[in-house]
Amino acid sequence: MDVETDAVAADRAVKERHRRMWALGDYPTVAEEVIPRLGAVLVGAVGAGPGDRVLDVAAGSGNAAVAAASAGAQVVASDLTPELLTAGRAVAARRGVDLEWEQADAEALPYRDGEFDVVMSCVGVMFAPRHRVAADELLRVCRPGGRIGLLNWTPEGFLGQLLATMGPYAPAPPPGAQPPPLWGSEAHVRELLGDRVTDVVARREAVLVDRFDSAEAFRDYFKARYGPTIAVYRMIAGDPERVAALDRDLAQLARRHLHADGMRWEYLLLTARRRG
């Protein structure tokens, strides 16, 4: 087997692990119960609406894609995990909106150059391991003058800290992978997009999560429903001491962020226009 074939096989294995991870638990319920408003925030910021052909990259169950279709846009929701697309179709049917659902890798999008007026991602593309490759694809399929919209968890915010807390318990990332919360750093995203975009607007905001009345309630909810958390617990299932330690670490993290009115999960909202 030559070097190129080895690299292709390794990449295929990484993507298969990602597919299986996001199919664990019940991410569609997490999106619907915990962060239901985030998709509409992104759609409003990027201005997707009638007359726009929109691509939602790493769309999951369609938090942003369904919101864009509801706003009158022609939407394609793409994701690596077919189970999430199936859930998204059901969400769209319940809400009476039509859009396309297609399995696709954010690092190798199966679309023509400049095919979309709007290319967006809501806490999705951040989990593609090779940030530069994914950013290049976002820009490639966006037409000159089209809009890019990205909403991603910050490294310093709750979800960024959650991923960092789980890191020591998880297997080593594949070669070339970068931490997902870097997509929540304005400097990092600006560097990825470079001079290929203009009119960059970036701001940090937070979503209020009032779903959990205790730190343990958050931990147990994510242990049961959030794919990355489930995957980490499965990795250490044979070591009761490590399981107990992760239980403590997640509860302590949640306790630090839990206030009387809930938790505030910080994200970076960035919009730009592809240079013509």
PDB file of N, CA and C in Angstrom, residues 114-185:
ATOM      1  N   GLY A 114     -18.669  27.922  -6.137  1.00  0.00           N
ATOM      2  CA  GLY A 114     -19.576  29.061  -6.204  1.00  0.00           C
ATOM      3  C   GLY A 114     -21.044  28.706  -6.340  1.00  0.00           C
ATOM      4  N   GLU A 115     -21.455  27.530  -5.879  1.00  0.00           N
ATOM      5  CA  GLU A 115     -22.829  27.077  -6.106  1.00  0.00           C
ATOM      6  C   GLU A 115     -23.850  27.764  -5.201  1.00  0.00           C
ATOM      7  N   PHE A 116     -23.406  28.318  -4.060  1.00  0.00           N
ATOM      8  CA  PHE A 116     -24.355  28.822  -3.064  1.00  0.00           C
ATOM      9  C   PHE A 116     -24.181  30.316  -2.802  1.00  0.00           C
ATOM     10  N   ASP A 117     -25.303  30.961  -2.521  1.00  0.00           N
ATOM     11  CA  ASP A 117     -25.284  32.375  -2.133  1.00  0.00           C
ATOM     12  C   ASP A 117     -24.862  32.551  -0.679  1.00  0.00           C
ATOM     13  N   VAL A 118     -25.230  31.591   0.145  1.00  0.00           N
ATOM     14  CA  VAL A 118     -24.925  31.621   1.576  1.00  0.00           C
ATOM     15  C   VAL A 118     -24.382  30.253   1.978  1.00  0.00           C
ATOM     16  N   VAL A 119     -23.263  30.253   2.684  1.00  0.00           N
ATOM     17  CA  VAL A 119     -22.710  29.027   3.254  1.00  0.00           C
ATOM     18  C   VAL A 119     -22.560  29.278   4.752  1.00  0.00           C
ATOM     19  N   MET A 120     -23.138  28.403   5.558  1.00  0.00           N
ATOM     20  CA  MET A 120     -23.160  28.648   7.002  1.00  0.00           C
ATOM     21  C   MET A 120     -22.941  27.349   7.761  1.00  0.00           C
ATOM     22  N   SER A 121     -22.614  27.498   9.047  1.00  0.00           N
ATOM     23  CA  SER A 121     -22.507  26.329   9.919  1.00  0.00           C
ATOM     24  C   SER A 121     -22.726  26.774  11.352  1.00  0.00           C
ATOM     25  N   CYS A 122     -23.553  26.016  12.064  1.00  0.00           N
ATOM     26  CA  CYS A 122     -23.911  26.327  13.452  1.00  0.00           C
ATOM     27  C   CYS A 122     -23.384  25.217  14.354  1.00  0.00           C
ATOM     28  N   VAL A 123     -22.330  25.492  15.085  1.00  0.00           N
ATOM     29  CA  VAL A 123     -21.630  24.535  15.955  1.00  0.00           C
ATOM     30  C   VAL A 123     -21.492  23.165  15.280  1.00  0.00           C
ATOM     31  N   GLY A 124     -21.097  23.191  14.010  1.00  0.00           N
ATOM     32  CA  GLY A 124     -20.963  21.954  13.259  1.00  0.00           C
ATOM     33  C   GLY A 124     -19.597  21.793  12.632  1.00  0.00           C
ATOM     34  N   VAL A 125     -19.221  22.723  11.733  1.00  0.00           N
ATOM     35  CA  VAL A 125     -17.948  22.591  11.025  1.00  0.00           C
ATOM     36  C   VAL A 125     -16.773  22.617  11.995  1.00  0.00           C
ATOM     37  N   MET A 126     -16.971  23.165  13.183  1.00  0.00           N
ATOM     38  CA  MET A 126     -15.891  23.219  14.165  1.00  0.00           C
ATOM     39  C   MET A 126     -15.363  21.829  14.517  1.00  0.00           C
ATOM     40  N   PHE A 127     -16.169  20.789  14.301  1.00  0.00           N
ATOM     41  CA  PHE A 127     -15.744  19.440  14.652  1.00  0.00           C
ATOM     42  C   PHE A 127     -15.043  18.719  13.503  1.00  0.00           C
ATOM     43  N   ALA A 128     -14.935  19.340  12.339  1.00  0.00           N
ATOM     44  CA  ALA A 128     -14.108  18.770  11.272  1.00  0.00           C
ATOM     45  C   ALA A 128     -12.649  18.862  11.715  1.00  0.00           C
ATOM     46  N   PRO A 129     -11.890  17.784  11.622  1.00  0.00           N
ATOM     47  CA  PRO A 129     -10.558  17.791  12.242  1.00  0.00           C
ATOM     48  C   PRO A 129      -9.555  18.756  11.614  1.00  0.00           C
ATOM     49  N   ARG A 130      -9.612  18.936  10.290  1.00  0.00           N
ATOM     50  CA  ARG A 130      -8.609  19.780   9.616  1.00  0.00           C
ATOM     51  C   ARG A 130      -9.244  21.127   9.274  1.00  0.00           C
ATOM     52  N   HIS A 131      -8.976  22.100  10.096  1.00  0.00           N
ATOM     53  CA  HIS A 131      -9.663  23.382   9.987  1.00  0.00           C
ATOM     54  C   HIS A 131      -9.403  24.081   8.652  1.00  0.00           C
ATOM     55  N   ARG A 132      -8.161  24.077   8.208  1.00  0.00           N
ATOM     56  CA  ARG A 132      -7.839  24.755   6.951  1.00  0.00           C
ATOM     57  C   ARG A 132      -8.580  24.118   5.790  1.00  0.00           C
ATOM     58  N   VAL A 133      -8.631  22.812   5.750  1.00  0.00           N
ATOM     59  CA  VAL A 133      -9.319  22.117   4.662  1.00  0.00           C
ATOM     60  C   VAL A 133     -10.800  22.464   4.671  1.00  0.00           C
ATOM     61  N   ALA A 134     -11.415  22.440   5.850  1.00  0.00           N
ATOM     62  CA  ALA A 134     -12.841  22.749   5.952  1.00  0.00           C
ATOM     63  C   ALA A 134     -13.123  24.199   5.558  1.00  0.00           C
ATOM     64  N   ALA A 135     -12.284  25.127   6.005  1.00  0.00           N
ATOM     65  CA  ALA A 135     -12.476  26.537   5.650  1.00  0.00           C
ATOM     66  C   ALA A 135     -12.350  26.743   4.146  1.00  0.00           C
ATOM     67  N   ASP A 136     -11.397  26.068   3.529  1.00  0.00           N
ATOM     68  CA  ASP A 136     -11.238  26.172   2.072  1.00  0.00           C
ATOM     69  C   ASP A 136     -12.491  25.698   1.346  1.00  0.00           C
ATOM     70  N   GLU A 137     -13.104  24.641   1.860  1.00  0.00           N
ATOM     71  CA  GLU A 137     -14.317  24.130   1.237  1.00  0.00           C
ATOM     72  C   GLU A 137     -15.495  25.090   1.417  1.00  0.00           C
ATOM     73  N   LEU A 138     -15.636  25.670   2.598  1.00  0.00           N
ATOM     74  CA  LEU A 138     -16.702  26.661   2.810  1.00  0.00           C
ATOM     75  C   LEU A 138     -16.603  27.778   1.777  1.00  0.00           C
ATOM     76  N   LEU A 139     -15.400  28.272   1.574  1.00  0.00           N
ATOM     77  CA  LEU A 139     -15.213  29.382   0.637  1.00  0.00           C
ATOM     78  C   LEU A 139     -15.371  28.929  -0.811  1.00  0.00           C
ATOM     79  N   ARG A 140     -14.916  27.740  -1.123  1.00  0.00           N
ATOM     80  CA  ARG A 140     -14.973  27.269  -2.514  1.00  0.00           C
ATOM     81  C   ARG A 140     -16.399  27.214  -3.032  1.00  0.00           C
ATOM     82  N   VAL A 141     -17.336  26.717  -2.211  1.00  0.00           N
ATOM     83  CA  VAL A 141     -18.701  26.515  -2.703  1.00  0.00           C
ATOM     84  C   VAL A 141     -19.564  27.774  -2.574  1.00  0.00           C
ATOM     85  N   CYS A 142     -19.009  28.833  -1.994  1.00  0.00           N
ATOM     86  CA  CYS A 142     -19.729  30.102  -1.881  1.00  0.00           C
ATOM     87  C   CYS A 142     -19.402  30.970  -3.092  1.00  0.00           C
ATOM     88  N   ARG A 143     -20.402  31.549  -3.716  1.00  0.00           N
ATOM     89  CA  ARG A 143     -20.163  32.371  -4.904  1.00  0.00           C
ATOM     90  C   ARG A 143     -19.433  33.656  -4.522  1.00  0.00           C
ATOM     91  N   PRO A 144     -18.689  34.252  -5.447  1.00  0.00           N
ATOM     92  CA  PRO A 144     -18.096  35.567  -5.195  1.00  0.00           C
ATOM     93  C   PRO A 144     -19.191  36.574  -4.805  1.00  0.00           C
ATOM     94  N   GLY A 145     -18.978  37.278  -3.728  1.00  0.00           N
ATOM     95  CA  GLY A 145     -19.983  38.196  -3.218  1.00  0.00           C
ATOM     96  C   GLY A 145     -20.986  37.550  -2.295  1.00  0.00           C
ATOM     97  N   GLY A 146     -20.946  36.214  -2.181  1.00  0.00           N
ATOM     98  CA  GLY A 146     -21.861  35.507  -1.292  1.00  0.00           C
ATOM     99  C   GLY A 146     -21.451  35.658   0.163  1.00  0.00           C
ATOM    100  N   ARG A 147     -22.298  35.149   1.048  1.00  0.00           N
ATOM    101  CA  ARG A 147     -22.081  35.346   2.480  1.00  0.00           C
ATOM    102  C   ARG A 147     -21.682  34.049   3.176  1.00  0.00           C
ATOM    103  N   ILE A 148     -20.816  34.211   4.155  1.00  0.00           N
ATOM    104  CA  ILE A 148     -20.392  33.134   5.037  1.00  0.00           C
ATOM    105  C   ILE A 148     -20.918  33.458   6.429  1.00  0.00           C
ATOM    106  N   GLY A 149     -21.520  32.476   7.106  1.00  0.00           N
ATOM    107  CA  GLY A 149     -21.983  32.675   8.470  1.00  0.00           C
ATOM    108  C   GLY A 149     -21.562  31.516   9.347  1.00  0.00           C
ATOM    109  N   LEU A 150     -20.895  31.819  10.467  1.00  0.00           N
ATOM    110  CA  LEU A 150     -20.366  30.780  11.347  1.00  0.00           C
ATOM    111  C   LEU A 150     -20.718  31.095  12.796  1.00  0.00           C
ATOM    112  N   LEU A 151     -21.240  30.112  13.487  1.00  0.00           N
ATOM    113  CA  LEU A 151     -21.519  30.228  14.916  1.00  0.00           C
ATOM    114  C   LEU A 151     -20.871  29.033  15.601  1.00  0.00           C
ATOM    115  N   ASN A 152     -19.887  29.317  16.463  1.00  0.00           N
ATOM    116  CA  ASN A 152     -19.121  28.235  17.080  1.00  0.00           C
ATOM    117  C   ASN A 152     -18.815  28.541  18.539  1.00  0.00           C
ATOM    118  N   TRP A 153     -18.753  27.492  19.347  1.00  0.00           N
ATOM    119  CA  TRP A 153     -18.436  27.637  20.766  1.00  0.00           C
ATOM    120  C   TRP A 153     -17.024  28.172  20.945  1.00  0.00           C
ATOM    121  N   THR A 154     -16.837  29.068  21.902  1.00  0.00           N
ATOM    122  CA  THR A 154     -15.511  29.638  22.159  1.00  0.00           C
ATOM    123  C   THR A 154     -14.691  28.716  23.063  1.00  0.00           C
ATOM    124  N   PRO A 155     -13.364  28.823  22.991  1.00  0.00           N
ATOM    125  CA  PRO A 155     -12.529  28.013  23.885  1.00  0.00           C
ATOM    126  C   PRO A 155     -12.774  28.321  25.359  1.00  0.00           C
ATOM    127  N   GLU A 156     -13.054  29.601  25.664  1.00  0.00           N
ATOM    128  CA  GLU A 156     -13.208  30.019  27.054  1.00  0.00           C
ATOM    129  C   GLU A 156     -14.602  29.763  27.608  1.00  0.00           C
ATOM    130  N   GLY A 157     -15.577  29.570  26.724  1.00  0.00           N
ATOM    131  CA  GLY A 157     -16.956  29.375  27.153  1.00  0.00           C
ATOM    132  C   GLY A 157     -17.208  27.972  27.671  1.00  0.00           C
ATOM    133  N   PHE A 158     -18.451  27.724  28.067  1.00  0.00           N
ATOM    134  CA  PHE A 158     -18.768  26.470  28.740  1.00  0.00           C
ATOM    135  C   PHE A 158     -18.498  25.251  27.870  1.00  0.00           C
ATOM    136  N   LEU A 159     -18.957  25.268  26.617  1.00  0.00           N
ATOM    137  CA  LEU A 159     -18.759  24.079  25.774  1.00  0.00           C
ATOM    138  C   LEU A 159     -17.293  23.870  25.443  1.00  0.00           C
ATOM    139  N   GLY A 160     -16.548  24.962  25.242  1.00  0.00           N
ATOM    140  CA  GLY A 160     -15.115  24.826  25.032  1.00  0.00           C
ATOM    141  C   GLY A 160     -14.445  24.191  26.233  1.00  0.00           C
ATOM    142  N   GLN A 161     -14.863  24.603  27.424  1.00  0.00           N
ATOM    143  CA  GLN A 161     -14.304  24.034  28.638  1.00  0.00           C
ATOM    144  C   GLN A 161     -14.760  22.588  28.857  1.00  0.00           C
ATOM    145  N   LEU A 162     -15.982  22.279  28.414  1.00  0.00           N
ATOM    146  CA  LEU A 162     -16.453  20.894  28.497  1.00  0.00           C
ATOM    147  C   LEU A 162     -15.554  19.976  27.673  1.00  0.00           C
ATOM    148  N   LEU A 163     -15.261  20.376  26.440  1.00  0.00           N
ATOM    149  CA  LEU A 163     -14.411  19.555  25.582  1.00  0.00           C
ATOM    150  C   LEU A 163     -13.007  19.444  26.157  1.00  0.00           C
ATOM    151  N   ALA A 164     -12.500  20.535  26.739  1.00  0.00           N
ATOM    152  CA  ALA A 164     -11.176  20.491  27.356  1.00  0.00           C
ATOM    153  C   ALA A 164     -11.169  19.569  28.571  1.00  0.00           C
ATOM    154  N   THR A 165     -12.243  19.562  29.331  1.00  0.00           N
ATOM    155  CA  THR A 165     -12.335  18.705  30.507  1.00  0.00           C
ATOM    156  C   THR A 165     -12.344  17.235  30.112  1.00  0.00           C
ATOM    157  N   MET A 166     -12.999  16.914  29.009  1.00  0.00           N
ATOM    158  CA  MET A 166     -13.059  15.520  28.571  1.00  0.00           C
ATOM    159  C   MET A 166     -11.764  15.078  27.894  1.00  0.00           C
ATOM    160  N   GLY A 167     -10.950  16.043  27.432  1.00  0.00           N
ATOM    161  CA  GLY A 167      -9.764  15.727  26.658  1.00  0.00           C
ATOM    162  C   GLY A 167      -8.831  14.711  27.285  1.00  0.00           C
ATOM    163  N   PRO A 168      -8.470  14.851  28.562  1.00  0.00           N
ATOM    164  CA  PRO A 168      -7.532  13.883  29.156  1.00  0.00           C
ATOM    165  C   PRO A 168      -8.070  12.460  29.243  1.00  0.00           C
ATOM    166  N   TYR A 169      -9.364  12.295  29.112  1.00  0.00           N
ATOM    167  CA  TYR A 169      -9.975  10.966  29.190  1.00  0.00           C
ATOM    168  C   TYR A 169     -10.173  10.352  27.801  1.00  0.00           C
ATOM    169  N   ALA A 170      -9.996  11.157  26.762  1.00  0.00           N
ATOM    170  CA  ALA A 170     -10.283  10.731  25.393  1.00  0.00           C
ATOM    171  C   ALA A 170      -9.019  10.225  24.708  1.00  0.00           C
ATOM    172  N   PRO A 171      -9.155   9.458  23.624  1.00  0.00           N
ATOM    173  CA  PRO A 171      -7.964   9.045  22.870  1.00  0.00           C
ATOM    174  C   PRO A 171      -7.317  10.242  22.195  1.00  0.00           C
ATOM    175  N   ALA A 172      -6.066  10.096  21.849  1.00  0.00           N
ATOM    176  CA  ALA A 172      -5.343  11.179  21.173  1.00  0.00           C
ATOM    177  C   ALA A 172      -6.023  11.500  19.847  1.00  0.00           C
ATOM    178  N   PRO A 173      -6.083  12.782  19.487  1.00  0.00           N
ATOM    179  CA  PRO A 173      -6.691  13.137  18.204  1.00  0.00           C
ATOM    180  C   PRO A 173      -5.836  12.637  17.049  1.00  0.00           C
ATOM    181  N   PRO A 174      -6.413  12.484  15.855  1.00  0.00           N
ATOM    182  CA  PRO A 174      -5.633  12.022  14.708  1.00  0.00           C
ATOM    183  C   PRO A 174      -4.598  13.067  14.293  1.00  0.00           C
ATOM    184  N   PRO A 175      -3.548  12.663  13.625  1.00  0.00           N
ATOM    185  CA  PRO A 175      -2.528  13.615  13.175  1.00  0.00           C
ATOM    186  C   PRO A 175      -3.147  14.732  12.331  1.00  0.00           C
ATOM    187  N   GLY A 176      -2.733  15.954  12.608  1.00  0.00           N
ATOM    188  CA  GLY A 176      -3.229  17.090  11.833  1.00  0.00           C
ATOM    189  C   GLY A 176      -4.518  17.688  12.331  1.00  0.00           C
ATOM    190  N   ALA A 177      -5.179  17.041  13.302  1.00  0.00           N
ATOM    191  CA  ALA A 177      -6.438  17.561  13.835  1.00  0.00           C
ATOM    192  C   ALA A 177      -6.167  18.738  14.765  1.00  0.00           C
ATOM    193  N   GLN A 178      -7.083  19.703  14.751  1.00  0.00           N
ATOM    194  CA  GLN A 178      -6.993  20.847  15.646  1.00  0.00           C
ATOM    195  C   GLN A 178      -8.207  20.856  16.575  1.00  0.00           C
ATOM    196  N   PRO A 179      -8.068  21.450  17.763  1.00  0.00           N
ATOM    197  CA  PRO A 179      -9.185  21.454  18.717  1.00  0.00           C
ATOM    198  C   PRO A 179     -10.410  22.176  18.165  1.00  0.00           C
ATOM    199  N   PRO A 180     -11.593  21.584  18.274  1.00  0.00           N
ATOM    200  CA  PRO A 180     -12.803  22.215  17.728  1.00  0.00           C
ATOM    201  C   PRO A 180     -13.035  23.652  18.212  1.00  0.00           C
ATOM    202  N   PRO A 181     -12.830  23.979  19.510  1.00  0.00           N
ATOM    203  CA  PRO A 181     -13.170  25.338  19.946  1.00  0.00           C
ATOM    204  C   PRO A 181     -12.309  26.445  19.350  1.00  0.00           C
ATOM    205  N   LEU A 182     -11.239  26.096  18.651  1.00  0.00           N
ATOM    206  CA  LEU A 182     -10.476  27.149  17.972  1.00  0.00           C
ATOM    207  C   LEU A 182     -11.349  27.916  16.977  1.00  0.00           C
ATOM    208  N   TRP A 183     -12.395  27.262  16.459  1.00  0.00           N
ATOM    209  CA  TRP A 183     -13.332  27.953  15.559  1.00  0.00           C
ATOM    210  C   TRP A 183     -14.099  29.050  16.303  1.00  0.00           C
ATOM    211  N   GLY A 184     -14.029  29.052  17.624  1.00  0.00           N
ATOM    212  CA  GLY A 184     -14.634  30.118  18.405  1.00  0.00           C
ATOM    213  C   GLY A 184     -13.682  31.243  18.729  1.00  0.00           C
ATOM    214  N   SER A 185     -12.490  31.192  18.177  1.00  0.00           N
ATOM    215  CA  SER A 185     -11.502  32.263  18.325  1.00  0.00           C
ATOM    216  C   SER A 185     -11.536  33.131  17.071  1.00  0.00           C
TER     217      SER A 185
END
